[in-house]
C-alpha cells in the first residue's frame, strides 16, 4: 500500500483547467425525495464487523452493504437511474436512447432507469468485462456492444455513437464540455450516505471509500464535509494499477495513469472524473493505492465474515486491513470508528 497525505486539503488543486468545473453536490434531500418514488427503492443495511475491526486494530468497523440496492446488486443503482428519473420528471426521457460505457454496474443502472421510464439503453463494454455482466445488462433490456480493450476505449466508442446517432450520452465520468449529467449522477450517490447518517449514533472517525473515476468517493467526501465537518478522515482507495486520483493529486492537475489490468475491475479506470477530482482535492485527507495481493487478501477475509463481494466491492475493507505500518500515517487507533462501503455483490 502507498499512502499520500493530500497536500491540497481545504484549498483544492488550484489548476486553472478546473476553474469552470462544478463542485460536487453535498445535499442529498432532492435525490432522496425523487428516488423514494421508485418501486425498487429501499434502505440498505449498515453492518457492524467486530472481527474485522479487531483484525485491523480499530474500535469499530461499519460496513454500508450495497449488495442488495434496488435488486441490482450495487450502489451504482443510485447513479444513472437518478439522472434518468430526474429527466423523466422533466418530460425529457421517454423514447430516448441512453448510451454509455461501463464495467458492469453503471450499465445496469442505465438499463434499469431507461426501462423504468420508457427509454432505451445501449451499453458499450470493454473486452475485459465478463460476459456474465453482459447477460445481466441484456436481462434489464439493454443493447450490449463490445468495443475496446479497456474502459476508456469503450467510453470513446460510446461517446462517438452518441455524437453520430444523436443519442443521449450518460457517463459516470466528467470531462471538459460534459459536466451536467455526471454531477446529477454523483448526487444520486449521496442517498446512501444520508442513510448512513440516519443509521449511526455518532459520526465515524474515518471513511474509507474506493474510487474508479471517483464519483462515489467525490460524493462521499462532499457529504461528509457538509454533514460532519472536518472530523472524519476521508481516505480514497484505488488500485495500484489505476491510481488516477492519486497521480492527479500528486501532479496538481488531471493526468492519465496507465497501468496493467487490475483484479479490481470496476475500479480499473485510468482517467479521473474532473468533478470528482476537484471535490476530492479539497475534501479528502488521504489517497491510498492497493496492490493486487492486498485486494485479494482483504476480499477473502471479508467473505469469511459474511461480507462476500469482489475485489472492487471490498476495496475499502481491504485497504483498512492492509494499513499495517501505515496506521499512524492514517490516524488509525484502537478508538477509531471506520465506515466502509461494500459496493457490490460477488460475481455470479
Steps between C-alpha positions, in 0.01 A plus 500: 500500500612852417363795699481861386400768751302750294711816466203693358252437783260795552658696213439276199738452209502857377533372144359762257373213283255411780371854554175442310447149635209494749541378856325178599153539651492445879126512583321165465145622561392548137642167389341314792161650424518406133633145543254423781229483232675212323334160561843346555608757759598381845760568769803271506641373832793633701683202647739485795809285430671455839732216394637698209531808722705303750721369220559856380568627852212748505207540735222446248451425133165597349419362155231659284382195306393596148477144366120508499444855375180509290549139401793598277778395737694826516503860625504605135125443492478845661697678229389481138146404598484824700599696190234332287237538773568873520481539123180295495348734759588785263345316204835436330555122523222305328594371156865598529798265478760537774846378408802444723804289568520291812696239689160352590320672785461848352354337192245316713385830646465654153311194377265486797436874496430500128259206529317662791437827319420395144847549356758267344858418600810407302804398704855475364724248677875452478642156428598456865141520631363148572224370276293438813463879535400526135227242563372695800485817291301322230263367767427863596414574136825660387676462167863395562790591269859384551762768424861544606743321726453733800226719648637822350482354149142382547413845636637664187292263287186588697567873469555468125175306459314767696639773272445310177149375576361776719476279811508609864847447648480407869849446638597469865809709427538865406734687265513843335163569341326212679406588856123522562398134498805370692434755773135394528615137497740562790216671685312169495783335693439742788193293587701215647701738720184674618374156601822442695450829685155374605637161602786600733504673836825691445713591198779261403859601558601364158328433168682260269343527155615342174533686172501426130439829323413637845124560496418310818803632685427857392141473621616342827749774575256779413234347725741441787622859502151649470353271769782424744757769428873437526472227764494183287812415304414417137732239347466434125600149385615413146673207331876533470442421131265798453593786735320771301412717801821429694710596198289808420515632856876441499539687171264780598295449182296229328727235350463159339646220712560200273566157643424130465152350531394472865290237676314803640324523165232755585774727641736446207460850355806690381349851473317685781164670479578872515210576734614228739864608479415861575292405804737237636805725474319733740314252721699173526778456754693208353534299179620140518570235239448127547709225348326209334608271786367738766167527320468123466591438863258761632217372283555146629501613863181698449333197342597286799299742716188485284586802283562328168569739214751560223846658537339822378208482742712420805790734419425734791506211746815362337679834534418521869626146557817570299587823679767332716788741554290773341254506788668796667515696174125446460425590861362155583486407868318245718231767548434558128150442356541426131227514235547300179272429204449147371410622157389189313391139522746224409517397136246228420 
